[in-house]
mmCIF file of C-alpha atoms and ligand atoms in Angstrom:
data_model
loop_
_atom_site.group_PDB
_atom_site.id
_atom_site.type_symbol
_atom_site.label_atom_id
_atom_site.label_comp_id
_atom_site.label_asym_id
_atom_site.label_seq_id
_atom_site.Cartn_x
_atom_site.Cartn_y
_atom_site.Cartn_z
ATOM 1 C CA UNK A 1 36.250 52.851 65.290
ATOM 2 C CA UNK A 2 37.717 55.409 62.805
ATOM 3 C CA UNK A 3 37.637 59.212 63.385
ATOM 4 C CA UNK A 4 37.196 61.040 60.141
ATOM 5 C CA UNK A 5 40.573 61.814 58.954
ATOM 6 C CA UNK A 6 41.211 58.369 59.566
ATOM 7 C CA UNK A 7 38.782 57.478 56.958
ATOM 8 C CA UNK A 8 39.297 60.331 54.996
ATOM 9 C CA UNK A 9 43.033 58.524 54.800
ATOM 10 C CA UNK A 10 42.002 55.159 54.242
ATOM 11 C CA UNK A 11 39.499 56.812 51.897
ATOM 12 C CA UNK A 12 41.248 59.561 49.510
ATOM 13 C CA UNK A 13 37.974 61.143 50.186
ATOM 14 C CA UNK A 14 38.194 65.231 51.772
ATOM 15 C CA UNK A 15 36.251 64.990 55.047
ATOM 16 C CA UNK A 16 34.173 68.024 53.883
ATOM 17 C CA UNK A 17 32.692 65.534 50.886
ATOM 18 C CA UNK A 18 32.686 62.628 53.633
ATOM 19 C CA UNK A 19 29.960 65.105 55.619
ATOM 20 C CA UNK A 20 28.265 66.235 52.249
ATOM 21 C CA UNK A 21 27.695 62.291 51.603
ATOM 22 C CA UNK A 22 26.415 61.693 54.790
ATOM 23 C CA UNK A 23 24.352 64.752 55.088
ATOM 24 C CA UNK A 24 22.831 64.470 51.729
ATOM 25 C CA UNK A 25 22.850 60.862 50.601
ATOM 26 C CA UNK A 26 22.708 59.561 53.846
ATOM 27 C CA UNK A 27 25.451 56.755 52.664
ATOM 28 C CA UNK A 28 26.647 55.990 56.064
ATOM 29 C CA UNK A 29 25.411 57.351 59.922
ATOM 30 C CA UNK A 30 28.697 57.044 62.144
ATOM 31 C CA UNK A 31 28.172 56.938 65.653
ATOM 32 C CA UNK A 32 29.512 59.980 67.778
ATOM 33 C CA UNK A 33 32.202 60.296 70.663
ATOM 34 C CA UNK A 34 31.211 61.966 73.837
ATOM 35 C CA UNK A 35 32.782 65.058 72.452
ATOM 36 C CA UNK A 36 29.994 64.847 69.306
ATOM 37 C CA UNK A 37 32.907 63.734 66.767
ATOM 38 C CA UNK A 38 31.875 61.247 64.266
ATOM 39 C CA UNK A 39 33.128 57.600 64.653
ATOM 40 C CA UNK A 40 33.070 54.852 61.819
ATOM 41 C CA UNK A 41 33.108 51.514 61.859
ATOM 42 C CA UNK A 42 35.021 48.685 59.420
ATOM 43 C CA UNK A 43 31.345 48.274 57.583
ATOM 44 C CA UNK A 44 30.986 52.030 56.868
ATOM 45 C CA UNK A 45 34.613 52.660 55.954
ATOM 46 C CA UNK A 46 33.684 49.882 53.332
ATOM 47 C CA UNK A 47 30.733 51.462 51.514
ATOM 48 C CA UNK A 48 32.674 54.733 51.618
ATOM 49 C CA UNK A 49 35.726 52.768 49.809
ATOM 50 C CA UNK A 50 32.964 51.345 46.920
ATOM 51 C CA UNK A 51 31.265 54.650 47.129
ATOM 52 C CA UNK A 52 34.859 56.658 46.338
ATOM 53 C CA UNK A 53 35.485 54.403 43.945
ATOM 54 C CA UNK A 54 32.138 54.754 41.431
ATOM 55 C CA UNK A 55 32.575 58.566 41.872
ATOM 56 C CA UNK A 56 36.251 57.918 40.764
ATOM 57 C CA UNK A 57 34.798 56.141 38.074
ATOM 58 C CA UNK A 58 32.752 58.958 36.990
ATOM 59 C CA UNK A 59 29.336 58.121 38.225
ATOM 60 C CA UNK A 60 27.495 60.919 39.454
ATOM 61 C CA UNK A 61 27.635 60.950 43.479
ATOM 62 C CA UNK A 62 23.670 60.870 44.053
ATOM 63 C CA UNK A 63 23.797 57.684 41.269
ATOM 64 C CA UNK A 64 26.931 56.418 43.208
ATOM 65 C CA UNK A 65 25.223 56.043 46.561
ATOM 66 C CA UNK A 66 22.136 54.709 45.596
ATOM 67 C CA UNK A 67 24.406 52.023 43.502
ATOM 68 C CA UNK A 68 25.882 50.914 46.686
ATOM 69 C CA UNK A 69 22.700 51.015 48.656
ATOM 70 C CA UNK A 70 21.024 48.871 46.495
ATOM 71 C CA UNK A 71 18.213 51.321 45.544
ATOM 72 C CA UNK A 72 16.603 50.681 42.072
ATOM 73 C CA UNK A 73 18.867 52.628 39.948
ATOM 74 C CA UNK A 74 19.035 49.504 37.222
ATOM 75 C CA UNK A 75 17.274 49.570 34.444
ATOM 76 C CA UNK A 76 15.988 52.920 35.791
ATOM 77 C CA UNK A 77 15.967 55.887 32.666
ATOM 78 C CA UNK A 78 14.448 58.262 34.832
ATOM 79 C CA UNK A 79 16.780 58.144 37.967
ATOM 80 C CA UNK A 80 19.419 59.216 35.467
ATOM 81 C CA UNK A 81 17.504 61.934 34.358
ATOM 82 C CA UNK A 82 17.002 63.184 37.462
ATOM 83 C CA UNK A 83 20.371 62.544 38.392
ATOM 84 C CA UNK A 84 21.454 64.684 35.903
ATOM 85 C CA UNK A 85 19.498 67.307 36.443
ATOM 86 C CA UNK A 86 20.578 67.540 40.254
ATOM 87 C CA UNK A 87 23.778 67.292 39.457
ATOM 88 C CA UNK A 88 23.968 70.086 37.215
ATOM 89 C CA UNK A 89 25.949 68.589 35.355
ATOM 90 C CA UNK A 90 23.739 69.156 31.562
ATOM 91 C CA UNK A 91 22.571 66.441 30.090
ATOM 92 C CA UNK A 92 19.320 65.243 31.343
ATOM 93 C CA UNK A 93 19.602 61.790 30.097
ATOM 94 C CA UNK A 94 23.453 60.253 31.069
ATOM 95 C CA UNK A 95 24.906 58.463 28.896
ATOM 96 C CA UNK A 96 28.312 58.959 30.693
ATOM 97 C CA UNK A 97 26.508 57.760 33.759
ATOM 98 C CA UNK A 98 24.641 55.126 32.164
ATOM 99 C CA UNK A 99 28.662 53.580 30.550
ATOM 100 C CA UNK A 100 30.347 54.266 33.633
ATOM 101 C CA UNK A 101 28.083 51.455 35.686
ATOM 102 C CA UNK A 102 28.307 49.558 32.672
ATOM 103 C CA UNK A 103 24.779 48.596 33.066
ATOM 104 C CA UNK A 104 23.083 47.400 29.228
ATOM 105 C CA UNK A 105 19.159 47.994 31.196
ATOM 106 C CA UNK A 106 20.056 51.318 32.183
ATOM 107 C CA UNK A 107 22.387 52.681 28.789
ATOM 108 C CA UNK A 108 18.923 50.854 26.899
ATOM 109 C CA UNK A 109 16.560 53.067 29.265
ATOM 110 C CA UNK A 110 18.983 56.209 28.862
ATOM 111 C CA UNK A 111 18.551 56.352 25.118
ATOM 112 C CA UNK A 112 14.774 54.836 24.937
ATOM 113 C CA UNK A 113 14.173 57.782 27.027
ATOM 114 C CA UNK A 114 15.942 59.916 25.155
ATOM 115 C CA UNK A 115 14.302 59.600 21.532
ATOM 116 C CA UNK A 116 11.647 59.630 23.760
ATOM 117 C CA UNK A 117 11.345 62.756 25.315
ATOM 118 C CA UNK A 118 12.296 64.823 22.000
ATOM 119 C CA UNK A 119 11.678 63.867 18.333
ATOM 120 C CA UNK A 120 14.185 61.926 16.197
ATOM 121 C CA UNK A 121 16.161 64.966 14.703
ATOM 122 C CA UNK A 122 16.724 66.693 18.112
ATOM 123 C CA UNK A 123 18.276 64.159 19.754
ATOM 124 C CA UNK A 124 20.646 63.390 16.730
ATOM 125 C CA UNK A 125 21.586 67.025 16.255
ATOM 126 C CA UNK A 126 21.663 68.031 19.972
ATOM 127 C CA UNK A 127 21.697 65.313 22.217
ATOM 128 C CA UNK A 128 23.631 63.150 20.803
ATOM 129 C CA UNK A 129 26.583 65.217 19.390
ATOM 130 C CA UNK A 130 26.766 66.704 23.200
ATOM 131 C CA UNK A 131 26.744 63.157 24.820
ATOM 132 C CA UNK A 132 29.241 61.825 22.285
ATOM 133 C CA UNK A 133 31.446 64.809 23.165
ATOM 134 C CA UNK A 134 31.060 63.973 26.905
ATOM 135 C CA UNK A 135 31.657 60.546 26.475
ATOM 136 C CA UNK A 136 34.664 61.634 24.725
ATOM 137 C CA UNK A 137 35.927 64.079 27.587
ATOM 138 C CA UNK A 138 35.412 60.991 29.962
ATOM 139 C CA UNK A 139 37.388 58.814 28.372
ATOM 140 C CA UNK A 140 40.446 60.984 27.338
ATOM 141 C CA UNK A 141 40.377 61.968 31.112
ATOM 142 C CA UNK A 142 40.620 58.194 32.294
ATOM 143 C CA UNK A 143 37.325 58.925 33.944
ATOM 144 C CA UNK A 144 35.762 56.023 31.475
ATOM 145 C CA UNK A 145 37.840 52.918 30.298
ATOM 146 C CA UNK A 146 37.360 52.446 26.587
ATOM 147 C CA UNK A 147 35.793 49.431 27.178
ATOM 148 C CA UNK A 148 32.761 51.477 29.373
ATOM 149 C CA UNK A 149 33.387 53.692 26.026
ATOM 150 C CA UNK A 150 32.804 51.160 23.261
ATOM 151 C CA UNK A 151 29.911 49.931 25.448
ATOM 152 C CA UNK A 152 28.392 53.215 24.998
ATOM 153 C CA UNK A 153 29.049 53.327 21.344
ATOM 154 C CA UNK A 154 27.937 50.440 20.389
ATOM 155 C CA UNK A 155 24.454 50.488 22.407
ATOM 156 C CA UNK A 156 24.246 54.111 20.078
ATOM 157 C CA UNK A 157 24.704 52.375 17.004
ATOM 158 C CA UNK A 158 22.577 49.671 18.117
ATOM 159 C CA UNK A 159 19.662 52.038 18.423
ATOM 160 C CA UNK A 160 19.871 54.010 15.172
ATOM 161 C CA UNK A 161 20.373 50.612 13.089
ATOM 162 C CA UNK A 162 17.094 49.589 14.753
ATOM 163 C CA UNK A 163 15.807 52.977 13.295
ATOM 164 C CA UNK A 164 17.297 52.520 9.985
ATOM 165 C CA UNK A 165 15.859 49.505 9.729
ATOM 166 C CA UNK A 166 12.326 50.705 10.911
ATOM 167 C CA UNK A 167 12.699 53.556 8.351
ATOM 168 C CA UNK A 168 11.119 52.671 4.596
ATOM 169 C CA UNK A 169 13.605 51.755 1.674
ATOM 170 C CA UNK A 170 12.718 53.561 -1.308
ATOM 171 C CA UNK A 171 13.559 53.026 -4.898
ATOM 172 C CA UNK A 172 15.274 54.594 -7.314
ATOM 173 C CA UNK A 173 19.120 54.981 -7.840
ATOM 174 C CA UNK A 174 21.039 54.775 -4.561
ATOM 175 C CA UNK A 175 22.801 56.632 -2.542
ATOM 176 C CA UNK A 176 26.389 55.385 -0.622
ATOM 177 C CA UNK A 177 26.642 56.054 2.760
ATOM 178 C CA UNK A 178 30.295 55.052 4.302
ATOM 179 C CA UNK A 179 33.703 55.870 6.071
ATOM 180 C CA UNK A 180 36.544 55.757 3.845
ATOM 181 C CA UNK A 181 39.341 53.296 4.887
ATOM 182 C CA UNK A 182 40.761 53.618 8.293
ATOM 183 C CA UNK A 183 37.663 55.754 9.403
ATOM 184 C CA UNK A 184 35.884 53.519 12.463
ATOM 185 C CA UNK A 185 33.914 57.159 13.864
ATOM 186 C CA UNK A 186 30.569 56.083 12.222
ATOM 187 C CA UNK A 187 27.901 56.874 14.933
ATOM 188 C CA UNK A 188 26.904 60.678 13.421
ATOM 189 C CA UNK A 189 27.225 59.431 9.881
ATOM 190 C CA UNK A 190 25.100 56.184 10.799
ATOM 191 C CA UNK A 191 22.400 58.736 12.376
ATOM 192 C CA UNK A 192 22.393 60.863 9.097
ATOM 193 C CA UNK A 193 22.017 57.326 7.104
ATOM 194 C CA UNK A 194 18.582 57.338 9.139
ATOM 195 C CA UNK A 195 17.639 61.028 8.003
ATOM 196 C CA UNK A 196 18.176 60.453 4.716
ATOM 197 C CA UNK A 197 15.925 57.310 4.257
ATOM 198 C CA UNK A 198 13.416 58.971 6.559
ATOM 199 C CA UNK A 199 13.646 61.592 3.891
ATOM 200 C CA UNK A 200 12.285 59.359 1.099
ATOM 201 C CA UNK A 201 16.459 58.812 0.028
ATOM 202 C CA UNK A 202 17.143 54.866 -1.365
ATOM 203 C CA UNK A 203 19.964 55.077 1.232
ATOM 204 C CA UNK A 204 22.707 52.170 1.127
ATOM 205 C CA UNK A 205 24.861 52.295 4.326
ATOM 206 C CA UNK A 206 27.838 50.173 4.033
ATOM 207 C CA UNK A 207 29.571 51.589 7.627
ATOM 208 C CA UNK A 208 32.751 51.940 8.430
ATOM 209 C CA UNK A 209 36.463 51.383 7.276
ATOM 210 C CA UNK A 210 35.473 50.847 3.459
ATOM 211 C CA UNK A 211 38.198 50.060 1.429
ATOM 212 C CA UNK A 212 38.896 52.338 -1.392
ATOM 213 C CA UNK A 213 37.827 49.887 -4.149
ATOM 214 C CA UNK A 214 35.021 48.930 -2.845
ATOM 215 C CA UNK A 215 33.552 52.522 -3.299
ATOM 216 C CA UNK A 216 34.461 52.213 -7.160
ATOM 217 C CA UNK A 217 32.835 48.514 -7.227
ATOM 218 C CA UNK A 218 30.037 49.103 -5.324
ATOM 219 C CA UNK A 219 29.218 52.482 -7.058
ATOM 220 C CA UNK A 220 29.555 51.490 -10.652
ATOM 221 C CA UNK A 221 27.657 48.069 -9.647
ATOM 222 C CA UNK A 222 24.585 49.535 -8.255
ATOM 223 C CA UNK A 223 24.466 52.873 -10.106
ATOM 224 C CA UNK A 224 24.890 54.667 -7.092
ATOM 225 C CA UNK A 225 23.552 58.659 -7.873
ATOM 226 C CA UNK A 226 26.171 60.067 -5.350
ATOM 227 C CA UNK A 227 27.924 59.012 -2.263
ATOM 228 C CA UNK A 228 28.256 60.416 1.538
ATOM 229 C CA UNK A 229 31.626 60.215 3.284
ATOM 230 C CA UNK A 230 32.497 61.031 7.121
ATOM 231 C CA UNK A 231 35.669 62.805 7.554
ATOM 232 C CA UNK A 232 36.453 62.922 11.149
ATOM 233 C CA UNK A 233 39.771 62.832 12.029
ATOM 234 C CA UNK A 234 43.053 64.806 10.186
ATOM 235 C CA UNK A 235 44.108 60.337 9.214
ATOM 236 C CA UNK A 236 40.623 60.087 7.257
ATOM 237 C CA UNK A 237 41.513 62.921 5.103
ATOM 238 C CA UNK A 238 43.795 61.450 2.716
ATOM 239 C CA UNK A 239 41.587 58.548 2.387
ATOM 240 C CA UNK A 240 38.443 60.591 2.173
ATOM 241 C CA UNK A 241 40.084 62.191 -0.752
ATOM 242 C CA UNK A 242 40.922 59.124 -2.749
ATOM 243 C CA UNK A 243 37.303 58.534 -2.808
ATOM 244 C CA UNK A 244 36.442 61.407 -3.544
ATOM 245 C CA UNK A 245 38.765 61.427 -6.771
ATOM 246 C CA UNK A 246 37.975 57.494 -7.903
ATOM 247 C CA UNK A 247 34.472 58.301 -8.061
ATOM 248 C CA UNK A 248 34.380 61.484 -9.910
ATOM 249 C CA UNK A 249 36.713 59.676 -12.511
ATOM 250 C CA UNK A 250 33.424 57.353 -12.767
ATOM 251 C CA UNK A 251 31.563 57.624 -16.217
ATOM 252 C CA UNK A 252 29.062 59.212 -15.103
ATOM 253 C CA UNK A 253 30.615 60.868 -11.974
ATOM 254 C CA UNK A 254 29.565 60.055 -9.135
ATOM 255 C CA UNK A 255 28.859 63.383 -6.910
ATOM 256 C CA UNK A 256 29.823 63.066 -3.038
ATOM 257 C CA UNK A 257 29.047 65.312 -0.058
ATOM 258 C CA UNK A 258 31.324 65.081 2.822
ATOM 259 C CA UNK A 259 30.142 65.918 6.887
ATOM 260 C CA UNK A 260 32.282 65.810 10.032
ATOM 261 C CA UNK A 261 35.182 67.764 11.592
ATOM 262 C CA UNK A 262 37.092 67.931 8.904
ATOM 263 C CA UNK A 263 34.912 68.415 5.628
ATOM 264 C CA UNK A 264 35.932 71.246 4.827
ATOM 265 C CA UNK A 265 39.691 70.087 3.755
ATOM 266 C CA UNK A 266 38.424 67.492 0.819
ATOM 267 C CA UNK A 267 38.493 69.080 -2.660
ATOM 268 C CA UNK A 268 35.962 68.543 -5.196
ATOM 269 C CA UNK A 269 33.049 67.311 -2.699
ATOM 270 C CA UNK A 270 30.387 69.687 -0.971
ATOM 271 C CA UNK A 271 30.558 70.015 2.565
ATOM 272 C CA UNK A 272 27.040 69.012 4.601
ATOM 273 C CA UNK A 273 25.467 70.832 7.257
ATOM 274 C CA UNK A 274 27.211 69.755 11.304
ATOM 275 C CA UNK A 275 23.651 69.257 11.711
ATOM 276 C CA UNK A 276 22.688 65.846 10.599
ATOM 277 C CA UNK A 277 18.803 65.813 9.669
ATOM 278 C CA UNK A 278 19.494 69.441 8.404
ATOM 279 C CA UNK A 279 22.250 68.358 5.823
ATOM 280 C CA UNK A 280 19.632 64.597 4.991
ATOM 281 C CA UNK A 281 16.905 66.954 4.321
ATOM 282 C CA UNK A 282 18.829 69.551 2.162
ATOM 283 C CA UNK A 283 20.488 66.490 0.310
ATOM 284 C CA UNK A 284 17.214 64.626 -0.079
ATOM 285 C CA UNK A 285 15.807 68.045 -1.547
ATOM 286 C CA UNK A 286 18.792 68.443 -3.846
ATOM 287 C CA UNK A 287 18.159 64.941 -5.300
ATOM 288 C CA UNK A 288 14.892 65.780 -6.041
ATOM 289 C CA UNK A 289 15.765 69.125 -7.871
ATOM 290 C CA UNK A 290 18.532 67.001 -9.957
ATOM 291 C CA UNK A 291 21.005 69.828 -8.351
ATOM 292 C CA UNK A 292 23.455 67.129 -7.251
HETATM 293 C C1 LIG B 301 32.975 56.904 19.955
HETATM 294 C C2 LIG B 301 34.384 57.321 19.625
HETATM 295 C C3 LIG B 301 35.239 56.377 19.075
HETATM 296 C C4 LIG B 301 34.764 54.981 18.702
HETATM 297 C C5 LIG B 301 33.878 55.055 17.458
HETATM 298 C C6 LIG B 301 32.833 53.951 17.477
HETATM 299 C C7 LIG B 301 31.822 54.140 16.423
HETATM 300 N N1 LIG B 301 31.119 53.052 16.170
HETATM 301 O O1 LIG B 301 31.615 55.208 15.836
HETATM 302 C C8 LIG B 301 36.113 54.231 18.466
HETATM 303 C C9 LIG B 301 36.476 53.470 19.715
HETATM 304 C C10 LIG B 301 36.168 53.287 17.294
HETATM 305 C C11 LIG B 301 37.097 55.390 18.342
HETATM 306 C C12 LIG B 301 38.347 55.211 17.856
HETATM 307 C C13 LIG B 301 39.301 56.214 17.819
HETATM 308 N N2 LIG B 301 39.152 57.463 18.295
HETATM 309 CO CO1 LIG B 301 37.536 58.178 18.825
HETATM 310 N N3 LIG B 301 36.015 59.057 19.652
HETATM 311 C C14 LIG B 301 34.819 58.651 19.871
HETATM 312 C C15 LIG B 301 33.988 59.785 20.457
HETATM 313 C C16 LIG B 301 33.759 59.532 21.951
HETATM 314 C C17 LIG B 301 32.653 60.023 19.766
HETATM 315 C C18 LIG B 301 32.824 60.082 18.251
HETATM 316 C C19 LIG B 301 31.634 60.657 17.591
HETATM 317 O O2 LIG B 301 30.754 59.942 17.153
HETATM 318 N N4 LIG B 301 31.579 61.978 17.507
HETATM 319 C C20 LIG B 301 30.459 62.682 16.870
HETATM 320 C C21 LIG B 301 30.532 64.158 17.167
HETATM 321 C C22 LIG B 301 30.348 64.384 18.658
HETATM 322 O O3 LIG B 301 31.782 64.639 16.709
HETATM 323 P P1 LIG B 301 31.970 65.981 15.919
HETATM 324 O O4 LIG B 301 33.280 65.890 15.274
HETATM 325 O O5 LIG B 301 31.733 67.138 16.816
HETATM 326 O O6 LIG B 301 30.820 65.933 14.812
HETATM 327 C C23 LIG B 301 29.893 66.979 14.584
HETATM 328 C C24 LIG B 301 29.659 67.252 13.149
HETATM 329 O O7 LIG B 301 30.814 67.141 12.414
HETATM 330 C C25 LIG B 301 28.627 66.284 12.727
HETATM 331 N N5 LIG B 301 28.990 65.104 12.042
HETATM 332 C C26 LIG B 301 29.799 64.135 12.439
HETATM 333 N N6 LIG B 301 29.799 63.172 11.517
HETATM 334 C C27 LIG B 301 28.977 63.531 10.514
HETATM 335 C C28 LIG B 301 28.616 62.910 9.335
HETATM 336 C C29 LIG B 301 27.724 63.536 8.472
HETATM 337 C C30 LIG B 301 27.346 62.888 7.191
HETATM 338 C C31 LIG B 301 27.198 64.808 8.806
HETATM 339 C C32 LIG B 301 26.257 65.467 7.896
HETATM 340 C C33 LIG B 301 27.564 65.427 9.998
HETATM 341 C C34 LIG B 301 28.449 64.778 10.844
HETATM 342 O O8 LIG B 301 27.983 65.901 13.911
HETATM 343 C C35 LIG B 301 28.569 66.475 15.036
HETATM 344 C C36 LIG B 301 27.622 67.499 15.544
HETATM 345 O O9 LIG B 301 28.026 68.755 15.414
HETATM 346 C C37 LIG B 301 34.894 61.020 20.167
HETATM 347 C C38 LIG B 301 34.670 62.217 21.064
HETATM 348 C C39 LIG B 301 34.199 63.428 20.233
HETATM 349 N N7 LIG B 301 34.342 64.583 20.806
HETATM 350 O O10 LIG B 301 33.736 63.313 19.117
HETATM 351 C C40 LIG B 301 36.279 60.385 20.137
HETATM 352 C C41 LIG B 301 37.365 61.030 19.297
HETATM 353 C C42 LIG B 301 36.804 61.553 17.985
HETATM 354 N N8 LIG B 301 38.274 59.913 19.047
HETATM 355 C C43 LIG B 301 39.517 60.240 19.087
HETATM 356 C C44 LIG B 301 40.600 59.360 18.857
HETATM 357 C C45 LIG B 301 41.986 59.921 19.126
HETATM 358 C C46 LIG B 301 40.393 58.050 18.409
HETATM 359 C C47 LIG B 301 41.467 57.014 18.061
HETATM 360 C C48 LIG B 301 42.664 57.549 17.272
HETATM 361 C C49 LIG B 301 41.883 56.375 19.389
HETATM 362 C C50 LIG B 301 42.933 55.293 19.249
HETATM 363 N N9 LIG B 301 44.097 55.611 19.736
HETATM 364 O O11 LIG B 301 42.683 54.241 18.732
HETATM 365 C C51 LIG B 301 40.666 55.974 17.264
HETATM 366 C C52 LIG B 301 40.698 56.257 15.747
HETATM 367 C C53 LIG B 301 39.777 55.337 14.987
HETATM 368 C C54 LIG B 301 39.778 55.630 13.533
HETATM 369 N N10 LIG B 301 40.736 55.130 12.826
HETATM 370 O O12 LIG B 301 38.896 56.322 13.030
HETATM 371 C C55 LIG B 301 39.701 61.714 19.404
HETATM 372 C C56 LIG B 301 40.072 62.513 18.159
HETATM 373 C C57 LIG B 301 41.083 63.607 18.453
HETATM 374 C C58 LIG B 301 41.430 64.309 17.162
HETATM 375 N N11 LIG B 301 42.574 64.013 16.634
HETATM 376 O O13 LIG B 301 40.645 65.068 16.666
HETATM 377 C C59 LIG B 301 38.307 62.066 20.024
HETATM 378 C C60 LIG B 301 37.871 63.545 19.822
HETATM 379 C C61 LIG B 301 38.373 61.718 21.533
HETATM 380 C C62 LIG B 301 39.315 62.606 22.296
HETATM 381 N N12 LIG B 301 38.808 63.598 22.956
HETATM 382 O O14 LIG B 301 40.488 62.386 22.297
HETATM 383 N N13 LIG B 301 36.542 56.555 18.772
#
């Protein structure tokens, strides 16, 4: 039997949070001495050791010990939610949570429940941003792995896709939706592709890393009436400009409006609204008005 620095040793866990654990997630009951101090056994010192090591992992402690108790957590939108709530710790719906157990039933249920509880352009200008920024802080913190990362991402882009497809092509001339080369940050750009076909836009979204040609070719082949570029990072800036300059060289011009972080540094392009169905509606209103 183990006395609770012991296990706090063989742990890296304070014995304050070994108490708060016990007390209020009832993860392990150690016996007690004759003197009333706690004793642990080999079995509990174990599921402390798993426990310490999904709260290392950045699961939320209340997620972490119903993980190792077996409780239904998988698959389980709402346990997040309330996990999150509980926690404190803002988002109602976890999507850091949700990556860190690596669990596809439970990311699926996080962000079912999530354009669920709120309608479509709330959860792409609010939710999402925030949980993309929190997946972010995870991961530069070593709190998620980039592989729990891209398995985040890429359930995210899964959804919207599905909602891009759902979402009624229209006619007319087209509009480019893209990254320039190099760019690979598509999730926000991918949710304003949605906005702007929801919006009644013939919206073509050709994703991420586009080589600079292509833009020219694809434009001048389709007609495209003006293009939308994500400029995230300082790297996609050059790029982003290239395009920029190729296709107002076009006979006739082709118009482009930029969005992300850094928008506001490309010359000769208007910058969109941060908020994605804000800057697909005033673009889709613009196109309308021939003011583009
Ligand atoms: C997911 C992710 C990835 C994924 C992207 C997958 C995908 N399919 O999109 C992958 C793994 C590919 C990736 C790669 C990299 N990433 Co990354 N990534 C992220 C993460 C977690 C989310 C990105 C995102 O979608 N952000 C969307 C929102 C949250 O960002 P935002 O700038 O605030 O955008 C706002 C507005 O601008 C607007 N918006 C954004 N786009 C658009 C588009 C339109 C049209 C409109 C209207 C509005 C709009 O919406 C937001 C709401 O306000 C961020 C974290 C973060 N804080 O963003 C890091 C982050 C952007 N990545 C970062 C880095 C460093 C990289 C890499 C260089 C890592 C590496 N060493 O390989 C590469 C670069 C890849 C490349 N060449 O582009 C850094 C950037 C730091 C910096 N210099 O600014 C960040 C901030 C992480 C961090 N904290 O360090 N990444």
């Amino acid at each position: 039997m183990y006395a609770v620095k012991q296990v706090s040793a063989l742990t890296g866990v304070s014995e304050a949070t070994l108490r708060v654990w016990e007390r209020r997630y009832k993860v392990v009951a150690p016996a007690r001495s004759a003197g009333g101090y706690r004793l642990y056994d080999d079995d509990q010192v174990a599921t402390l050791r798993a426990m310490a090591a999904l709260v290392h992992d950045g699961v939320p402690a209340s997620i972490a010990a119903r993980t190792i108790q077996g409780s239904e957590v998988r698959g389980e939108g709402s346990e997040v939610r309330a996990e999150g709530s509980a926690n404190g710790e803002g988002a109602s719906f976890d999507l850091v949570a949700a990556a860190a157990l690596l669990d596809p039933g439970l990311v699926h249920a996080v962000l079912t429940d999530a354009f669920a509880a709120s309608s479509f352009d709330d959860v792409v200008d609010e939710w999402l941003p925030s949980e993309l920024q929190r997946l972010g802080e995870a991961w530069q913190t070593g709190r998620l792995t980039v592989a729990q990362e891209h398995f985040a991402s890429a359930a995210v882009t899964r959804q919207l896709s599905t909602r891009f497809e759902e979402a009624q092509p229209r006619g007319g001339a087209p509009v480019l939706v893209g990254l320039p080369q190099g760019g690979r940050h598509e999730v926000m750009l991918l949710a304003f592709a949605v906005c702007l076909r929801r919006a009644g836009v013939n919206t073509i979204y050709l994703g991420a890393d586009v080589p600079l040609d292509d833009w020219t070719t694809v434009a001048s082949e389709v007609g495209a009436r003006a293009a939308v570029l994500g400029v995230h990072l300082e790297e996609d800036v050059v790029p982003a400009q290239s395009v920029v300059d190729r296709l107002a060289a076009l006979r006739p011009p082709v118009p482009v409006r930029v969005g992300g972080r850094n928008r506001h540094r490309i010359a000769g392009a208007r910058p969109l609204d941060e908020r994605v169905s804000q800057a697909a509606v005033a673009m889709a209103r613009d196109l309308r008005a021939g003011a583009l």
